[in-house]
Amino acid sequence: MVKTMARHRKNVLHPKNLLRFGVALALLITGLWLHSSTTRLQAETEALSPLAQAPRFDATLARHLPHPQDSASFDTSRVPLIQTFAPGETLGTVLARFGVEGAPARELGATLADHVDLRRLRAGDPYSVFFDEQGQLEAFQVAVANRGRIRIERAVGDSGWRDVWHPFERRVHLQVISGELEGSLEGSIQLAGGPATLAYRMADALQWDLDFTRDLRLGDRFQALYEHVYLDGQDRGPGKLLALRYETRGSVLEAFAFGEDGGYYDGEGRPLRKMFLRSPMRYSRVTSQFTHRRFHPVLKVYRPHYGVDYGAPRGTPVRVTASGTVSFAGWNRGGGRTIKVRHPNDYETAYLHLSKFADGIRPGRRVTQGQVIGFVGSTGLSTAPHLDYRVKHHGRYLNPLNIKSVPARPIAQKDLPEYIDWRDVLRRSLESGTVTPLETAGATQLASLRSTPEAESATTASSSQASTAR
């Protein structure tokens, strides 16, 4: 035993073993030093207010000016620091971080509240702050609902704050695209010359007749006439979708915007809006069908599945498929976070496994078709993020994919001739791929469509121009 221990000590003290131990110790110390340095450097670079340590603006930027001798006249308050609201942040906490607290902060907030609903400020909303040469907050600026920018700046003599409104210059281009579904709908729209986000406008127009999660087929053809919006020369994507033609599996679906409510109608003037949407989400995939016998992935037994499962990433918005009143919003055993909504004619829809509810969703709350009521999750008996969507009628479960909806009220007979004329103008644009002068063919109708809340971002203060993408 003694000899064994002696041999062990001898091996440990062998020069080669000592060298290995020393190298390992050196690497460990180096790693700890690098981690500490990286953490300190990251904290410095992520600091929200690095301006105090930064060089003066005029000294730094003077080298880049066309005439260095004019650097003294450079207005440093025009150089903004652009940030976004972080989760849980309020206007007060943001202002405090930039040295504005107490009465000045309350006064700035009150001035801003004259133009912006402060309760609607959300995480991710951008804002800009401007500083004077001493590094003090000179102005605070936010955008207002695609209409303009409101800038709150210090009044002369530091006697409070004053507001300056900068309206956006709006231009709307009418545009026609024609294409074929060759992969994703967004990609096919881009190949046709349109913006990918037009897919959402198309899904909204046909959401009662076409399930964009399962009904689309390669080779489908589409033509769309829409308004492309520019604000201050910046491309803001599609505004109002005026007309759409979609051909799939031998059938043709048409949608024409008409009326003060901006609703969509088919070629005969029948409304596309129906009692139930085809799907509670714009884009997802059906992962499990309605059935009376399904092997439960968690319980490992066969049991009925009275809904349709839609697979989607956690946090995907879930829309109520018909207008009604929330009857339940809480934890429902295996269904996890669940919302149930009562509808006319003794219908009820349910939305299971949600990660959270939308703001204000509670029993007794009235909700309208298409409103976001919750977000996809994996609560309750669930193996992955998805939505279990269910429909009851007179207490009996229905297959949501087989529901035949009752359409909304059709166009009044007295308005039908005007609609037919408007429809023909839009059809000619779709068929020819060239924008018909809508301003002369239907000026009243175009003005009413642009005044709807949905088309607010498409309102223009200048004359519309037509462009074509084939």
Short mmCIF file of C-alpha atoms in Angstrom, two decimals:
data_model
loop_
_atom_site.label_atom_id
_atom_site.label_comp_id
_atom_site.label_asym_id
_atom_site.label_seq_id
_atom_site.Cartn_x
_atom_site.Cartn_y
_atom_site.Cartn_z
CA MET A 1 0.00 0.00 0.00
CA VAL A 2 2.79 2.38 0.92
CA LYS A 3 4.65 1.54 -2.25
CA THR A 4 1.51 2.20 -4.31
CA MET A 5 1.02 5.66 -2.76
CA ALA A 6 4.65 6.51 -3.35
CA ARG A 7 4.39 5.54 -6.99
CA HIS A 8 1.24 7.70 -7.30
CA ARG A 9 3.05 10.75 -5.82
CA LYS A 10 5.95 10.16 -8.14
CA ASN A 11 3.64 10.06 -11.17
CA VAL A 12 1.85 13.23 -10.09
CA LEU A 13 5.14 15.09 -9.67
CA HIS A 14 6.50 13.89 -12.97
CA PRO A 15 7.55 16.90 -15.13
CA LYS A 16 5.21 15.93 -17.98
CA ASN A 17 2.21 15.76 -15.63
CA LEU A 18 3.15 19.10 -14.06
CA LEU A 19 3.37 20.63 -17.53
CA ARG A 20 -0.09 19.34 -18.47
CA PHE A 21 -1.55 20.70 -15.23
CA GLY A 22 0.09 24.08 -15.77
CA VAL A 23 -1.23 24.39 -19.33
CA ALA A 24 -4.77 23.48 -18.21
CA LEU A 25 -4.63 26.03 -15.38
CA ALA A 26 -3.36 28.75 -17.75
CA LEU A 27 -6.16 28.05 -20.22
CA LEU A 28 -8.75 28.23 -17.43
CA ILE A 29 -7.42 31.59 -16.20
CA THR A 30 -7.32 32.95 -19.78
CA GLY A 31 -10.91 31.81 -20.36
CA LEU A 32 -12.13 33.51 -17.18
CA TRP A 33 -10.34 36.75 -18.16
CA LEU A 34 -11.81 36.70 -21.67
CA HIS A 35 -15.32 36.11 -20.31
CA SER A 36 -14.96 38.99 -17.86
CA SER A 37 -13.62 41.35 -20.56
CA THR A 38 -16.34 40.38 -23.03
CA THR A 39 -19.07 40.93 -20.44
CA ARG A 40 -17.67 44.37 -19.56
CA LEU A 41 -17.31 45.35 -23.23
CA GLN A 42 -20.86 44.20 -24.01
CA ALA A 43 -22.25 46.23 -21.11
CA GLU A 44 -20.45 49.33 -22.37
CA THR A 45 -21.55 48.94 -25.98
CA GLU A 46 -25.18 48.23 -25.00
CA ALA A 47 -25.44 51.27 -22.75
CA LEU A 48 -28.52 53.26 -23.73
CA SER A 49 -26.97 56.68 -23.18
CA PRO A 50 -23.37 56.65 -24.43
CA LEU A 51 -23.59 60.32 -25.44
CA ALA A 52 -21.92 61.62 -22.29
CA GLN A 53 -18.66 59.90 -23.18
CA ALA A 54 -18.91 60.61 -26.92
CA PRO A 55 -17.02 63.47 -28.57
CA ARG A 56 -18.92 66.67 -29.28
CA PHE A 57 -20.98 66.38 -32.45
CA ASP A 58 -19.49 69.45 -34.13
CA ALA A 59 -15.91 68.32 -33.57
CA THR A 60 -16.58 64.82 -34.83
CA LEU A 61 -18.69 65.67 -37.83
CA ALA A 62 -16.78 68.73 -38.99
CA ARG A 63 -14.31 66.55 -40.87
CA HIS A 64 -17.16 65.18 -43.00
CA LEU A 65 -18.76 68.51 -43.87
CA PRO A 66 -18.21 69.96 -47.38
CA HIS A 67 -16.87 73.19 -45.81
CA PRO A 68 -15.07 72.58 -42.51
CA GLN A 69 -15.16 76.28 -41.70
CA ASP A 70 -18.96 76.04 -41.44
CA SER A 71 -18.84 73.39 -38.70
CA ALA A 72 -19.75 75.93 -36.02
CA SER A 73 -23.18 76.38 -37.63
CA PHE A 74 -23.95 72.65 -37.66
CA ASP A 75 -27.23 71.99 -35.77
CA THR A 76 -26.52 69.09 -33.42
CA SER A 77 -30.20 68.84 -32.42
CA ARG A 78 -30.89 67.43 -35.89
CA VAL A 79 -28.90 64.27 -35.09
CA PRO A 80 -31.33 61.88 -33.37
CA LEU A 81 -30.75 58.87 -31.18
CA ILE A 82 -33.30 56.33 -32.44
CA GLN A 83 -34.58 53.77 -29.93
CA THR A 84 -37.60 51.50 -29.44
CA PHE A 85 -39.73 50.97 -26.36
CA ALA A 86 -38.61 47.90 -24.45
CA PRO A 87 -41.12 45.47 -22.88
CA GLY A 88 -42.64 47.05 -19.76
CA GLU A 89 -41.24 50.51 -20.53
CA THR A 90 -43.41 53.61 -20.24
CA LEU A 91 -42.88 57.13 -21.49
CA GLY A 92 -41.92 58.14 -17.95
CA THR A 93 -39.17 55.54 -17.61
CA VAL A 94 -37.79 56.46 -21.05
CA LEU A 95 -37.67 60.18 -20.20
CA ALA A 96 -36.07 59.49 -16.82
CA ARG A 97 -33.30 57.58 -18.56
CA PHE A 98 -32.51 60.74 -20.52
CA GLY A 99 -32.58 63.01 -17.50
CA VAL A 100 -36.14 64.38 -17.71
CA GLU A 101 -38.14 63.73 -14.53
CA GLY A 102 -40.73 65.35 -12.30
CA ALA A 103 -42.71 68.33 -13.58
CA PRO A 104 -40.83 68.62 -16.93
CA ALA A 105 -41.55 64.96 -17.70
CA ARG A 106 -45.23 65.35 -16.79
CA GLU A 107 -45.51 68.46 -18.95
CA LEU A 108 -43.84 66.75 -21.91
CA GLY A 109 -46.14 63.75 -21.50
CA ALA A 110 -49.24 65.96 -21.35
CA THR A 111 -48.20 67.78 -24.54
CA LEU A 112 -47.55 64.48 -26.31
CA ALA A 113 -50.89 63.06 -25.11
CA ASP A 114 -52.68 65.75 -27.13
CA HIS A 115 -51.59 63.85 -30.26
CA VAL A 116 -50.83 60.27 -29.17
CA ASP A 117 -52.76 57.82 -26.99
CA LEU A 118 -49.98 57.02 -24.52
CA ARG A 119 -51.74 53.81 -23.50
CA ARG A 120 -51.23 52.46 -27.01
CA LEU A 121 -47.45 52.78 -26.91
CA ARG A 122 -46.14 49.24 -27.19
CA ALA A 123 -42.82 47.42 -27.00
CA GLY A 124 -41.04 47.82 -30.33
CA ASP A 125 -42.59 51.20 -31.17
CA PRO A 126 -39.79 53.55 -32.33
CA TYR A 127 -39.02 57.00 -30.97
CA SER A 128 -36.27 59.57 -31.50
CA VAL A 129 -34.54 61.78 -28.96
CA PHE A 130 -32.51 64.88 -29.77
CA PHE A 131 -29.83 66.50 -27.61
CA ASP A 132 -28.33 69.97 -27.42
CA GLU A 133 -24.59 70.65 -27.33
CA GLN A 134 -24.54 70.14 -23.55
CA GLY A 135 -26.00 66.64 -23.90
CA GLN A 136 -29.42 67.57 -22.47
CA LEU A 137 -32.66 66.36 -24.01
CA GLU A 138 -33.78 68.94 -26.55
CA ALA A 139 -36.70 67.14 -28.26
CA PHE A 140 -38.67 63.88 -28.26
CA GLN A 141 -40.34 62.56 -31.42
CA VAL A 142 -42.73 59.71 -32.30
CA ALA A 143 -44.71 58.74 -35.41
CA VAL A 144 -48.51 58.91 -35.35
CA ALA A 145 -50.53 56.23 -37.17
CA ASN A 146 -48.93 56.73 -40.59
CA ARG A 147 -50.12 60.34 -40.62
CA GLY A 148 -47.03 62.20 -39.51
CA ARG A 149 -44.50 62.83 -36.75
CA ILE A 150 -45.07 64.78 -33.55
CA ARG A 151 -41.98 66.45 -32.12
CA ILE A 152 -42.05 67.80 -28.56
CA GLU A 153 -39.21 70.28 -28.10
CA ARG A 154 -38.07 72.74 -25.46
CA ALA A 155 -39.58 76.20 -25.81
CA VAL A 156 -37.34 79.25 -26.09
CA GLY A 157 -35.80 80.14 -22.74
CA ASP A 158 -36.38 76.64 -21.34
CA SER A 159 -39.94 77.64 -20.37
CA GLY A 160 -41.67 74.32 -20.95
CA TRP A 161 -42.34 72.33 -24.13
CA ARG A 162 -44.01 73.03 -27.44
CA ASP A 163 -45.29 70.62 -30.07
CA VAL A 164 -44.40 70.68 -33.77
CA TRP A 165 -46.42 68.58 -36.22
CA HIS A 166 -44.72 67.20 -39.33
CA PRO A 167 -47.33 65.60 -41.63
CA PHE A 168 -46.17 62.84 -43.93
CA GLU A 169 -46.28 63.52 -47.66
CA ARG A 170 -48.45 60.74 -49.06
CA ARG A 171 -48.49 59.38 -52.57
CA VAL A 172 -50.56 56.44 -53.78
CA HIS A 173 -49.74 54.48 -56.92
CA LEU A 174 -52.39 52.20 -58.38
CA GLN A 175 -50.75 48.96 -59.41
CA VAL A 176 -51.79 45.74 -61.16
CA ILE A 177 -49.97 42.43 -60.86
CA SER A 178 -50.64 39.06 -62.45
CA GLY A 179 -48.92 35.82 -61.47
CA GLU A 180 -48.99 32.10 -60.81
CA LEU A 181 -48.47 30.25 -57.54
CA GLU A 182 -45.03 28.66 -57.88
CA GLY A 183 -44.15 28.19 -54.22
CA SER A 184 -45.23 30.36 -51.31
CA LEU A 185 -47.87 32.99 -52.00
CA GLU A 186 -45.54 35.77 -50.79
CA GLY A 187 -42.75 34.64 -53.10
CA SER A 188 -45.11 34.30 -56.07
CA ILE A 189 -46.40 37.84 -55.50
CA GLN A 190 -42.83 39.15 -55.45
CA LEU A 191 -42.08 37.33 -58.71
CA ALA A 192 -45.13 39.07 -60.19
CA GLY A 193 -43.73 42.47 -59.18
CA GLY A 194 -45.71 43.13 -56.01
CA PRO A 195 -44.83 43.37 -52.30
CA ALA A 196 -44.90 40.15 -50.26
CA THR A 197 -47.23 41.72 -47.69
CA LEU A 198 -49.96 41.93 -50.34
CA ALA A 199 -50.58 38.26 -49.45
CA TYR A 200 -52.20 39.41 -46.19
CA ARG A 201 -54.55 41.76 -48.07
CA MET A 202 -55.52 38.91 -50.40
CA ALA A 203 -56.10 36.56 -47.46
CA ASP A 204 -58.33 39.16 -45.80
CA ALA A 205 -60.44 39.62 -48.94
CA LEU A 206 -61.07 35.89 -49.52
CA GLN A 207 -60.88 34.66 -45.93
CA TRP A 208 -64.52 33.47 -45.92
CA ASP A 209 -64.20 31.30 -49.04
CA LEU A 210 -60.55 30.28 -49.21
CA ASP A 211 -58.46 28.80 -46.41
CA PHE A 212 -54.97 30.08 -47.14
CA THR A 213 -53.50 27.37 -44.90
CA ARG A 214 -54.72 24.40 -46.97
CA ASP A 215 -56.67 25.42 -50.11
CA LEU A 216 -53.85 26.90 -52.21
CA ARG A 217 -52.39 24.76 -55.01
CA LEU A 218 -49.32 25.11 -57.21
CA GLY A 219 -50.41 26.51 -60.57
CA ASP A 220 -53.16 28.72 -59.11
CA ARG A 221 -53.37 32.06 -60.93
CA PHE A 222 -54.09 35.48 -59.47
CA GLN A 223 -54.55 39.09 -60.59
CA ALA A 224 -54.72 41.96 -58.11
CA LEU A 225 -55.29 45.71 -58.30
CA TYR A 226 -54.15 47.58 -55.20
CA GLU A 227 -52.87 50.89 -53.89
CA HIS A 228 -49.16 51.14 -53.14
CA VAL A 229 -48.45 53.74 -50.45
CA TYR A 230 -45.42 56.03 -50.09
CA LEU A 231 -44.91 58.23 -47.03
CA ASP A 232 -42.21 60.89 -47.25
CA GLY A 233 -40.82 58.97 -50.20
CA GLN A 234 -40.55 55.79 -48.11
CA ASP A 235 -42.20 52.64 -49.45
CA ARG A 236 -44.88 51.65 -46.94
CA GLY A 237 -46.23 48.71 -48.91
CA PRO A 238 -49.78 47.96 -50.01
CA GLY A 239 -52.76 50.02 -48.92
CA LYS A 240 -56.28 49.12 -50.00
CA LEU A 241 -56.78 46.04 -52.20
CA LEU A 242 -59.35 47.19 -54.77
CA ALA A 243 -59.88 44.04 -56.81
CA LEU A 244 -58.73 40.42 -56.79
CA ARG A 245 -59.26 37.42 -59.06
CA TYR A 246 -58.01 34.01 -57.88
CA GLU A 247 -58.27 30.80 -59.95
CA THR A 248 -57.82 27.48 -58.15
CA ARG A 249 -58.84 23.91 -59.08
CA GLY A 250 -61.14 25.07 -61.88
CA SER A 251 -63.04 27.65 -59.82
CA VAL A 252 -62.71 31.43 -59.99
CA LEU A 253 -63.03 33.67 -56.93
CA GLU A 254 -63.47 37.42 -57.36
CA ALA A 255 -63.40 40.21 -54.79
CA PHE A 256 -64.24 43.85 -55.47
CA ALA A 257 -64.06 46.54 -52.77
CA PHE A 258 -67.23 48.64 -52.63
CA GLY A 259 -69.14 50.91 -50.29
CA GLU A 260 -68.28 53.11 -47.35
CA ASP A 261 -67.42 50.10 -45.17
CA GLY A 262 -64.84 48.92 -47.72
CA GLY A 263 -66.40 45.44 -47.82
CA TYR A 264 -65.73 42.92 -50.60
CA TYR A 265 -68.32 41.55 -53.03
CA ASP A 266 -68.28 38.95 -55.78
CA GLY A 267 -69.08 39.54 -59.45
CA GLU A 268 -72.84 39.43 -58.82
CA GLY A 269 -72.77 41.87 -55.92
CA ARG A 270 -73.04 39.21 -53.22
CA PRO A 271 -71.03 39.93 -50.06
CA LEU A 272 -67.97 37.79 -49.37
CA ARG A 273 -68.26 38.36 -45.62
CA LYS A 274 -69.95 35.43 -43.90
CA MET A 275 -70.70 34.44 -40.34
CA PHE A 276 -67.53 32.37 -39.89
CA LEU A 277 -64.00 32.83 -41.17
CA ARG A 278 -62.51 29.77 -42.81
CA SER A 279 -59.59 29.78 -40.39
CA PRO A 280 -58.74 31.49 -37.08
CA MET A 281 -55.23 32.28 -38.38
CA ARG A 282 -54.06 33.74 -41.66
CA TYR A 283 -51.15 31.36 -42.09
CA SER A 284 -50.72 27.99 -40.36
CA ARG A 285 -51.08 24.31 -41.19
CA VAL A 286 -53.62 21.69 -40.13
CA THR A 287 -51.83 19.13 -37.98
CA SER A 288 -54.83 17.15 -36.74
CA GLN A 289 -58.35 16.77 -38.14
CA PHE A 290 -61.79 16.57 -36.52
CA THR A 291 -62.44 12.90 -35.71
CA HIS A 292 -64.35 10.66 -33.30
CA ARG A 293 -61.30 8.43 -32.74
CA ARG A 294 -57.76 9.77 -32.44
CA PHE A 295 -54.70 8.51 -30.55
CA HIS A 296 -53.94 11.22 -27.98
CA PRO A 297 -50.21 12.10 -28.11
CA VAL A 298 -50.03 12.78 -24.34
CA LEU A 299 -52.58 10.42 -22.76
CA LYS A 300 -51.63 7.56 -25.15
CA VAL A 301 -55.27 6.46 -25.52
CA TYR A 302 -57.86 6.65 -28.31
CA ARG A 303 -60.50 9.32 -27.78
CA PRO A 304 -62.55 11.78 -29.90
CA HIS A 305 -60.93 14.98 -31.15
CA TYR A 306 -63.71 17.54 -31.54
CA GLY A 307 -61.62 20.27 -33.11
CA VAL A 308 -59.04 21.07 -35.75
CA ASP A 309 -55.41 21.57 -34.71
CA TYR A 310 -53.47 24.33 -36.46
CA GLY A 311 -49.70 24.15 -36.03
CA ALA A 312 -48.04 27.58 -35.74
CA PRO A 313 -45.13 29.21 -33.87
CA ARG A 314 -45.69 30.27 -30.28
CA GLY A 315 -47.10 33.82 -30.18
CA THR A 316 -48.92 33.67 -33.54
CA PRO A 317 -52.07 35.85 -33.30
CA VAL A 318 -55.39 33.98 -33.10
CA ARG A 319 -58.52 35.66 -34.56
CA VAL A 320 -62.09 35.09 -33.47
CA THR A 321 -63.89 33.59 -36.45
CA ALA A 322 -67.25 35.30 -35.87
CA SER A 323 -68.55 38.25 -33.90
CA GLY A 324 -69.91 37.43 -30.45
CA THR A 325 -69.40 37.67 -26.69
CA VAL A 326 -66.61 36.05 -24.67
CA SER A 327 -68.20 33.50 -22.32
CA PHE A 328 -64.99 32.05 -20.84
CA ALA A 329 -61.35 33.09 -20.65
CA GLY A 330 -59.18 31.09 -18.29
CA TRP A 331 -57.58 27.74 -17.56
CA ASN A 332 -59.63 24.80 -18.85
CA ARG A 333 -57.87 21.64 -17.58
CA GLY A 334 -56.32 19.76 -20.53
CA GLY A 335 -57.14 22.64 -22.87
CA GLY A 336 -54.81 24.97 -20.97
CA ARG A 337 -55.50 28.66 -21.50
CA THR A 338 -58.81 28.69 -23.35
CA ILE A 339 -61.23 31.28 -24.74
CA LYS A 340 -64.87 30.48 -25.55
CA VAL A 341 -67.09 32.86 -27.53
CA ARG A 342 -70.90 32.80 -27.88
CA HIS A 343 -72.36 33.70 -31.30
CA PRO A 344 -75.88 34.26 -32.64
CA ASN A 345 -78.13 31.25 -33.38
CA ASP A 346 -76.62 29.25 -30.48
CA TYR A 347 -73.14 28.82 -31.97
CA GLU A 348 -70.04 28.67 -29.77
CA THR A 349 -66.35 28.64 -30.74
CA ALA A 350 -63.43 27.65 -28.52
CA TYR A 351 -59.68 28.35 -28.80
CA LEU A 352 -57.44 26.03 -26.73
CA HIS A 353 -53.77 25.80 -25.63
CA LEU A 354 -53.15 29.57 -25.90
CA SER A 355 -49.95 31.08 -24.50
CA LYS A 356 -51.80 34.24 -23.40
CA PHE A 357 -54.90 36.32 -24.02
CA ALA A 358 -55.05 39.60 -25.90
CA ASP A 359 -55.47 42.77 -23.83
CA GLY A 360 -58.99 43.24 -22.50
CA ILE A 361 -60.24 39.72 -23.29
CA ARG A 362 -62.50 38.63 -20.42
CA PRO A 363 -66.00 37.13 -19.97
CA GLY A 364 -68.68 39.51 -21.17
CA ARG A 365 -66.40 41.31 -23.64
CA ARG A 366 -67.87 41.86 -27.10
CA VAL A 367 -65.53 40.82 -29.94
CA THR A 368 -65.82 41.34 -33.69
CA GLN A 369 -64.98 38.93 -36.49
CA GLY A 370 -61.25 38.88 -37.25
CA GLN A 371 -60.25 40.51 -33.93
CA VAL A 372 -57.11 39.08 -32.29
CA ILE A 373 -58.19 37.48 -29.00
CA GLY A 374 -55.13 35.41 -28.06
CA PHE A 375 -51.82 33.92 -29.10
CA VAL A 376 -50.72 30.38 -29.97
CA GLY A 377 -49.10 28.40 -27.17
CA SER A 378 -48.70 24.89 -25.80
CA THR A 379 -50.51 25.05 -22.46
CA GLY A 380 -52.45 22.11 -21.03
CA LEU A 381 -52.11 18.64 -22.54
CA SER A 382 -49.99 19.60 -25.54
CA THR A 383 -46.71 18.45 -27.05
CA ALA A 384 -45.94 21.49 -29.25
CA PRO A 385 -47.28 25.00 -29.98
CA HIS A 386 -50.62 24.82 -31.80
CA LEU A 387 -54.23 25.98 -31.68
CA ASP A 388 -57.10 23.55 -31.08
CA TYR A 389 -60.13 25.29 -32.67
CA ARG A 390 -63.64 23.98 -31.94
CA VAL A 391 -67.19 24.87 -32.97
CA LYS A 392 -70.47 23.92 -31.26
CA HIS A 393 -74.05 24.38 -32.52
CA HIS A 394 -76.95 23.68 -30.12
CA GLY A 395 -74.41 21.93 -27.86
CA ARG A 396 -73.17 19.55 -30.58
CA TYR A 397 -69.62 19.68 -31.96
CA LEU A 398 -69.26 20.45 -35.67
CA ASN A 399 -66.30 19.91 -37.99
CA PRO A 400 -65.01 23.51 -38.44
CA LEU A 401 -63.73 22.68 -41.94
CA ASN A 402 -67.23 21.74 -43.14
CA ILE A 403 -69.21 24.73 -41.87
CA LYS A 404 -71.39 26.40 -44.50
CA SER A 405 -71.77 30.03 -43.53
CA VAL A 406 -74.68 32.40 -44.15
CA PRO A 407 -73.52 35.47 -46.11
CA ALA A 408 -73.94 39.04 -44.94
CA ARG A 409 -76.48 41.49 -46.39
CA PRO A 410 -76.12 42.00 -50.17
CA ILE A 411 -75.82 45.34 -51.96
CA ALA A 412 -79.10 47.28 -52.02
CA GLN A 413 -80.94 47.22 -55.34
CA LYS A 414 -80.66 51.00 -55.73
CA ASP A 415 -76.85 50.79 -55.45
CA LEU A 416 -76.43 47.76 -57.72
CA PRO A 417 -76.08 49.72 -61.03
CA GLU A 418 -73.27 51.79 -59.51
CA TYR A 419 -71.58 48.60 -58.29
CA ILE A 420 -71.80 46.94 -61.73
CA ASP A 421 -70.16 49.96 -63.38
CA TRP A 422 -67.40 50.00 -60.73
CA ARG A 423 -66.89 46.24 -61.04
CA ASP A 424 -66.51 46.50 -64.83
CA VAL A 425 -63.83 49.18 -64.48
CA LEU A 426 -61.88 47.04 -62.02
CA ARG A 427 -62.24 43.94 -64.18
CA ARG A 428 -60.83 45.73 -67.22
CA SER A 429 -57.76 46.67 -65.18
CA LEU A 430 -57.27 43.06 -64.04
CA GLU A 431 -57.77 41.58 -67.51
CA SER A 432 -55.56 44.08 -69.36
CA GLY A 433 -52.88 44.43 -66.68
CA THR A 434 -53.12 48.21 -67.20
CA VAL A 435 -54.66 50.53 -64.62
CA THR A 436 -57.89 52.09 -65.87
CA PRO A 437 -58.13 55.77 -64.77
CA LEU A 438 -60.18 55.10 -61.64
CA GLU A 439 -60.21 58.75 -60.61
CA THR A 440 -62.56 59.55 -63.50
CA ALA A 441 -64.40 56.23 -63.69
CA GLY A 442 -65.33 56.06 -60.01
CA ALA A 443 -64.07 59.11 -58.16
CA THR A 444 -66.83 58.97 -55.52
CA GLN A 445 -66.29 55.27 -54.88
CA LEU A 446 -62.50 55.61 -54.67
CA ALA A 447 -62.82 58.49 -52.21
CA SER A 448 -65.17 56.49 -49.97
CA LEU A 449 -62.82 53.51 -49.94
CA ARG A 450 -59.85 55.65 -48.95
CA SER A 451 -61.81 57.15 -46.06
CA THR A 452 -62.37 53.79 -44.36
CA PRO A 453 -60.22 52.90 -41.29
CA GLU A 454 -58.69 49.96 -43.19
CA ALA A 455 -57.51 52.28 -45.93
CA GLU A 456 -56.31 55.09 -43.66
CA SER A 457 -52.71 54.33 -44.52
CA ALA A 458 -53.59 54.66 -48.20
CA THR A 459 -55.04 58.18 -47.94
CA THR A 460 -53.14 60.62 -50.13
CA ALA A 461 -52.73 64.38 -50.06
CA SER A 462 -51.46 64.53 -53.62
CA SER A 463 -52.73 63.31 -56.97
CA SER A 464 -52.64 59.54 -57.54
CA GLN A 465 -50.39 58.12 -60.20
CA ALA A 466 -50.81 54.82 -62.03
CA SER A 467 -48.05 52.29 -62.54
CA THR A 468 -48.11 48.73 -63.82
CA ALA A 469 -46.18 45.57 -62.92
CA ARG A 470 -46.69 42.67 -65.28
#
